[in-house]
Amino acid sequence: MDNRIIDLLNKIKEKPGFYIGRKSLLDLWHFLNGYQYRLFELEGEYYNLSGFQEYIENLYNFHGVHSWAQIIHFYCITDEAAFDKFYKHLDDFFKEMNLNSESET
């Protein structure tokens, strides 16, 4: 997993208003897609949260064509609650995969 994605996610978690305007999982998802696309344009490689989609699908037993953001959002009352739930799931994912949620760069 690319440390730039982890660094960015940690920054957004601390100051969501600065990066995406508000605590919103859907806004975060769109922002990340744009960021990942730009990295692809610059470097020709696609960086993502490898394994996180499958982790969320298995956690919610929700398989199909929906993104991890859509799945989490479906099970939350508000977009802000979905934002917070995403970060809880991300921390749990890192623990399960023996990854450090804090970048080592």
N, CA and C of each residue as an Amber inpcrd file, in Angstrom:
protein
   315
   0.8500000  -1.1730000   0.0000000   0.0000000   0.0000000   0.0000000
   0.8930000   1.2330000   0.0000000   0.5250000   2.1860000  -0.7820000
   1.3190000   3.3940000  -0.9340000   1.1720000   4.2990000   0.2900000
   2.2900000   4.7110000   0.8630000   2.2680000   5.5570000   2.0580000
   1.6340000   6.9180000   1.8130000   1.6590000   7.3950000   0.5660000
   1.0480000   8.6900000   0.2820000  -0.4560000   8.6530000   0.5420000
  -1.0930000   7.5400000   0.2240000  -2.5350000   7.3970000   0.4770000
  -2.7840000   7.3940000   1.9850000  -1.9740000   6.6480000   2.7240000
  -2.1280000   6.5830000   4.1800000  -1.8890000   7.9580000   4.8010000
  -0.8310000   8.6400000   4.3680000  -0.5490000   9.9890000   4.8800000
  -1.7220000  10.9260000   4.6220000  -2.2380000  10.8840000   3.4090000
  -3.3510000  11.7510000   3.0520000  -4.5910000  11.4260000   3.8820000
  -4.8930000  10.1530000   4.0520000  -6.0520000   9.7630000   4.8580000
  -5.9090000  10.2280000   6.3020000  -4.7070000  10.1490000   6.8430000
  -4.4750000  10.6280000   8.2130000  -4.6780000  12.1420000   8.3030000
  -4.2320000  12.8750000   7.3020000  -4.4190000  14.3270000   7.2950000
  -5.9010000  14.6850000   7.1890000  -6.6130000  13.9800000   6.3270000
  -8.0410000  14.2470000   6.1590000  -8.8010000  13.9150000   7.4300000
  -8.4170000  12.8550000   8.1020000  -9.0770000  12.4810000   9.3560000
  -8.9540000  13.6060000  10.3870000  -7.7900000  14.2310000  10.4480000
  -7.5390000  15.2960000  11.4200000  -8.2300000  16.6080000  11.0380000
  -8.2800000  16.9240000   9.7420000  -8.8510000  18.1950000   9.2850000
  -9.6940000  17.9820000   8.0300000 -10.8210000  17.2900000   8.1650000
 -11.6280000  17.0130000   6.9710000 -12.1090000  18.2770000   6.2570000
 -12.4440000  19.3070000   7.0130000 -12.9160000  20.5460000   6.4030000
 -11.8890000  21.1900000   5.4990000 -10.6380000  21.0750000   5.8550000
  -9.5550000  21.6620000   5.0720000  -9.3910000  20.9620000   3.7220000
  -9.5420000  19.6350000   3.7080000  -9.2730000  18.8610000   2.4950000
 -10.5150000  18.6010000   1.6540000 -11.6420000  18.3070000   2.3020000
 -12.8280000  17.9270000   1.5280000 -14.0580000  18.7600000   1.8780000
 -13.9040000  19.7590000   2.7130000 -14.9840000  20.6750000   3.0160000
 -15.8040000  20.3390000   4.2450000 -15.9320000  19.0430000   4.5580000
 -16.7370000  18.6070000   5.7090000 -16.4730000  17.1320000   5.9560000
 -16.9840000  16.6240000   7.0570000 -16.8720000  15.1880000   7.3350000
 -17.9210000  14.4680000   6.4930000 -17.4820000  13.9110000   5.3880000
 -18.3840000  13.2440000   4.4520000 -17.6560000  12.0740000   3.8060000
 -18.2040000  10.8870000   3.9870000 -17.5680000   9.7230000   3.3790000
 -17.6370000   9.7900000   1.8640000 -18.7570000  10.2170000   1.3300000
 -18.8770000  10.2740000  -0.1280000 -17.9470000  11.3220000  -0.7270000
 -17.8030000  12.4630000  -0.0510000 -16.8510000  13.4670000  -0.5230000
 -15.4210000  12.9320000  -0.4320000 -15.1160000  12.2110000   0.6310000
 -13.7940000  11.5960000   0.7840000 -13.5360000  10.6060000  -0.3450000
 -14.5090000   9.7760000  -0.6470000 -14.3650000   8.7730000  -1.7040000
 -14.0870000   9.4380000  -3.0540000 -14.8410000  10.5020000  -3.3620000
 -14.6210000  11.2120000  -4.6210000 -13.2440000  11.8670000  -4.6450000
 -12.8430000  12.4680000  -3.5410000 -11.5280000  13.0950000  -3.4400000
 -10.4240000  12.0630000  -3.6730000 -10.5480000  10.9040000  -3.0220000
  -9.5400000   9.8490000  -3.1830000  -9.4670000   9.3530000  -4.6200000
 -10.6070000   9.2240000  -5.2710000 -10.5980000   8.7900000  -6.6720000
  -9.8510000   9.7870000  -7.5380000 -10.0750000  11.0800000  -7.3120000
  -9.3560000  12.1040000  -8.0660000  -7.8650000  12.0820000  -7.7800000
  -7.5230000  11.9100000  -6.5180000  -6.1140000  11.8480000  -6.1170000
  -5.4290000  10.6320000  -6.7620000  -6.0850000   9.4970000  -6.7170000
  -5.5140000   8.2840000  -7.2930000  -5.3880000   8.4030000  -8.8100000
  -6.3570000   9.0360000  -9.4400000  -6.2770000   9.2230000 -10.8860000
  -5.0970000  10.1240000 -11.2510000  -4.8950000  11.1750000 -10.4650000
  -3.7690000  12.0660000 -10.7290000  -2.4340000  11.3420000 -10.5620000
  -2.3180000  10.5080000  -9.5480000  -1.0970000   9.7120000  -9.3970000
  -0.9060000   8.8000000 -10.6110000  -2.0010000   8.2560000 -11.1040000
  -1.9240000   7.4010000 -12.2890000  -1.4350000   8.1960000 -13.4980000
  -1.9410000   9.4030000 -13.6640000  -1.5000000  10.2440000 -14.7770000
  -0.0100000  10.5660000 -14.6800000   0.4570000  10.8310000 -13.4750000
   1.8500000  11.2200000 -13.2820000   2.8060000  10.0410000 -13.3570000
   2.3920000   8.8910000 -12.8230000   3.3220000   7.7790000 -12.6510000
   2.9480000   6.5230000 -13.4310000   1.7570000   6.4850000 -13.9810000
   1.3410000   5.3270000 -14.7570000   0.9900000   4.1120000 -13.9120000
   0.8880000   4.2970000 -12.6060000   0.4920000   3.2060000 -11.7140000
  -0.7270000   3.6380000 -10.9300000  -1.5730000   2.6690000 -10.6140000
  -2.7700000   2.9510000  -9.8360000  -2.5490000   2.4980000  -8.4060000
  -2.6180000   3.4340000  -7.4870000  -2.4560000   3.1330000  -6.0750000
  -3.8240000   3.1600000  -5.4160000  -4.1020000   2.1820000  -4.5890000
  -5.3700000   2.1710000  -3.8790000  -5.1960000   1.5120000  -2.5270000
  -6.3010000   1.3060000  -1.8620000  -6.2960000   0.6230000  -0.5700000
  -6.4480000  -0.8740000  -0.8420000  -5.3870000  -1.4990000  -1.2600000
  -5.4230000  -2.9010000  -1.6630000  -6.0400000  -3.7760000  -0.5850000
  -7.0850000  -4.4800000  -0.9610000  -7.7480000  -5.4070000  -0.0610000
  -8.8730000  -4.7960000   0.7510000  -8.9690000  -3.4640000   0.7770000
  -9.9850000  -2.8230000   1.6140000 -11.3940000  -3.0680000   1.0790000
 -11.5640000  -3.0590000  -0.2310000 -12.8810000  -3.3400000  -0.8190000
 -13.3720000  -4.7140000  -0.3790000 -12.5200000  -5.7130000  -0.5010000
 -12.8940000  -7.0740000  -0.1160000 -13.1490000  -7.1740000   1.3870000
 -12.3540000  -6.4510000   2.1680000 -12.5250000  -6.4340000   3.6140000
 -13.9200000  -5.9280000   3.9790000 -14.3300000  -4.8210000   3.3820000
 -15.6400000  -4.2390000   3.6670000 -16.7550000  -5.1550000   3.1690000
 -16.5930000  -5.7200000   1.9780000 -17.6100000  -6.6430000   1.4600000
 -17.8050000  -7.8220000   2.4020000 -16.7260000  -8.3710000   2.8980000
 -16.8150000  -9.5070000   3.8180000 -17.3790000  -9.0910000   5.1750000
 -16.9690000  -7.9280000   5.6550000 -17.4410000  -7.4440000   6.9450000
 -18.9590000  -7.2570000   6.9570000 -19.4820000  -6.7090000   5.8840000
 -20.9180000  -6.4460000   5.7920000 -21.6890000  -7.5590000   5.0690000
 -20.9590000  -8.5550000   4.5880000 -21.5840000  -9.6190000   3.7830000
 -22.4130000  -9.0000000   2.6640000 -21.7910000  -8.1040000   1.9650000
 -22.4390000  -7.2980000   0.9290000 -21.5390000  -7.3370000  -0.2960000
 -21.8580000  -8.2190000  -1.2240000 -21.0020000  -8.4130000  -2.4000000
 -21.7490000  -7.9480000  -3.6440000 -21.0220000  -7.3780000  -4.5630000
 -21.6430000  -6.9210000  -5.7960000 -20.8490000  -5.8140000  -6.4330000
 -21.5590000  -4.8190000  -6.9150000 -20.9180000  -3.7570000  -7.6910000
 -20.7510000  -2.4620000  -6.9030000 -21.0450000  -2.4720000  -5.6340000
 -20.9710000  -1.2620000  -4.8320000 -19.5630000  -1.0620000  -4.2690000
 -19.1520000   0.2040000  -4.2100000 -17.8370000   0.5290000  -3.6470000
 -17.8670000   0.3880000  -2.1370000 -16.6880000   0.3400000  -1.5390000
 -16.6190000   0.2810000  -0.0740000 -17.3240000   1.4780000   0.5460000
 -17.2230000   2.6380000  -0.0920000 -17.8790000   3.8350000   0.4430000
 -19.3880000   3.6920000   0.4020000 -19.9180000   3.1680000  -0.6840000
 -21.3630000   2.9790000  -0.7880000 -21.8720000   1.9690000   0.2310000
 -21.1020000   0.9180000   0.4510000 -21.5090000  -0.1040000   1.4200000
 -21.5490000   0.4790000   2.8270000 -20.4930000   1.1450000   3.2250000
 -20.4500000   1.7460000   4.5620000 -21.5720000   2.7770000   4.6990000
 -21.7220000   3.6050000   3.6960000 -22.7420000   4.6580000   3.7310000
 -24.1440000   4.0760000   3.8880000 -24.4090000   2.9700000   3.2340000
 -25.7240000   2.3280000   3.2980000 -26.1080000   1.9630000   4.7260000
 -25.1360000   1.5970000   5.5300000 -25.3940000   1.1430000   6.8910000
 -25.2710000   2.2460000   7.9500000 -25.1580000   3.4790000   7.5220000
 -25.0550000   4.6000000   8.4650000 -26.2080000   5.5780000   8.2530000
 -26.5660000   6.2500000   9.3110000 -27.6890000   7.1880000   9.2540000
 -27.3140000   8.4680000   8.5260000 -26.0840000   8.9350000   8.7410000
 -25.6420000  10.1770000   8.0970000 -24.3160000   9.9520000   7.3820000
 -24.0170000  10.8660000   6.4840000 -22.7390000  10.8150000   5.7760000
 -21.5800000  11.0590000   6.7390000 -21.8060000  11.9110000   7.7310000
 -20.7730000  12.1610000   8.7390000 -20.5060000  10.9050000   9.5710000
 -21.5610000  10.1910000   9.9390000 -21.3870000   8.9330000  10.6770000
 -20.6480000   7.9120000   9.8160000 -20.9220000   7.9080000   8.5280000
 -20.2330000   6.9950000   7.6070000 -18.7530000   7.3420000   7.5230000
 -18.4170000   8.6240000   7.5500000 -17.0270000   9.0770000   7.5540000
 -16.2990000   8.4980000   8.7690000 -16.9130000   8.6520000   9.9440000
 -16.3100000   8.1210000  11.1710000 -16.2040000   6.6040000  11.1360000
 -17.2200000   5.9390000  10.6180000 -17.2170000   4.4700000  10.5330000
 -16.1080000   4.0000000   9.5870000 -15.9010000   4.7290000   8.4840000
 -14.8260000   4.3930000   7.5590000 -13.4860000   4.3490000   8.2790000
 -13.1920000   5.3580000   9.0840000 -11.8990000   5.4080000   9.7590000
 -11.7730000   4.3050000  10.8100000 -12.8690000   3.9380000  11.4430000
 -12.8250000   2.8080000  12.3710000 -12.5120000   1.5220000  11.6050000
 -13.2080000   1.3310000  10.4970000 -12.9540000   0.1400000   9.6760000
 -11.5360000   0.1440000   9.1120000 -11.0460000   1.3070000   8.7210000
  -9.6920000   1.3890000   8.1790000  -8.6680000   0.9930000   9.2360000
  -8.8450000   1.4880000  10.4620000  -7.9420000   1.1010000  11.5520000
  -7.9990000  -0.4060000  11.7980000  -9.2020000  -0.9560000  11.8290000
  -9.3640000  -2.4070000  12.0240000  -8.7310000  -3.1870000  10.8780000
  -8.8840000  -2.6880000   9.6570000  -8.2900000  -3.3200000   8.4860000
  -6.7680000  -3.3540000   8.6040000  -6.1790000  -2.2130000   8.9840000
  -4.7290000  -2.1580000   9.1450000  -4.2580000  -3.1330000  10.2200000
  -4.9900000  -3.2180000  11.3100000  -4.6270000  -4.1600000  12.3750000
  -4.7020000  -5.5950000  11.8810000  -5.7780000  -5.9170000  11.1790000
  -5.9490000  -7.2770000  10.6760000  -4.8850000  -7.6440000   9.6530000
  -4.4890000  -6.6730000   8.8430000  -3.4900000  -6.9350000   7.8050000
  -2.0700000  -6.7100000   8.3060000  -1.9310000  -6.4200000   9.6110000
  -0.6310000  -6.1290000  10.2180000   0.0750000  -4.9740000   9.5400000
  -0.7170000  -3.9520000   9.2010000  -0.1710000  -2.7400000   8.6090000
  -0.2450000  -1.6370000   9.6390000   0.5980000  -0.6660000   9.4880000
   0.5950000   0.4710000  10.3940000  -0.2080000   1.5860000   9.7390000
  -1.2270000   2.1000000  10.4430000  -2.0210000   3.1910000   9.8950000
  -1.2590000   4.5020000   9.8860000  -0.1600000   4.5500000  10.5910000
   0.7060000   5.7350000  10.5500000   1.8080000   5.4650000   9.5310000
   2.0020000   6.3740000   8.6410000   3.0190000   6.2140000   7.6220000
   4.4060000   6.1800000   8.2470000   5.2990000   5.4900000   7.5930000
   6.6720000   5.3840000   8.0730000   7.6180000   6.2540000   7.2490000
   7.0500000   7.2090000   6.5030000   7.8890000   8.0870000   5.7000000
   8.2010000   9.3510000   6.4290000
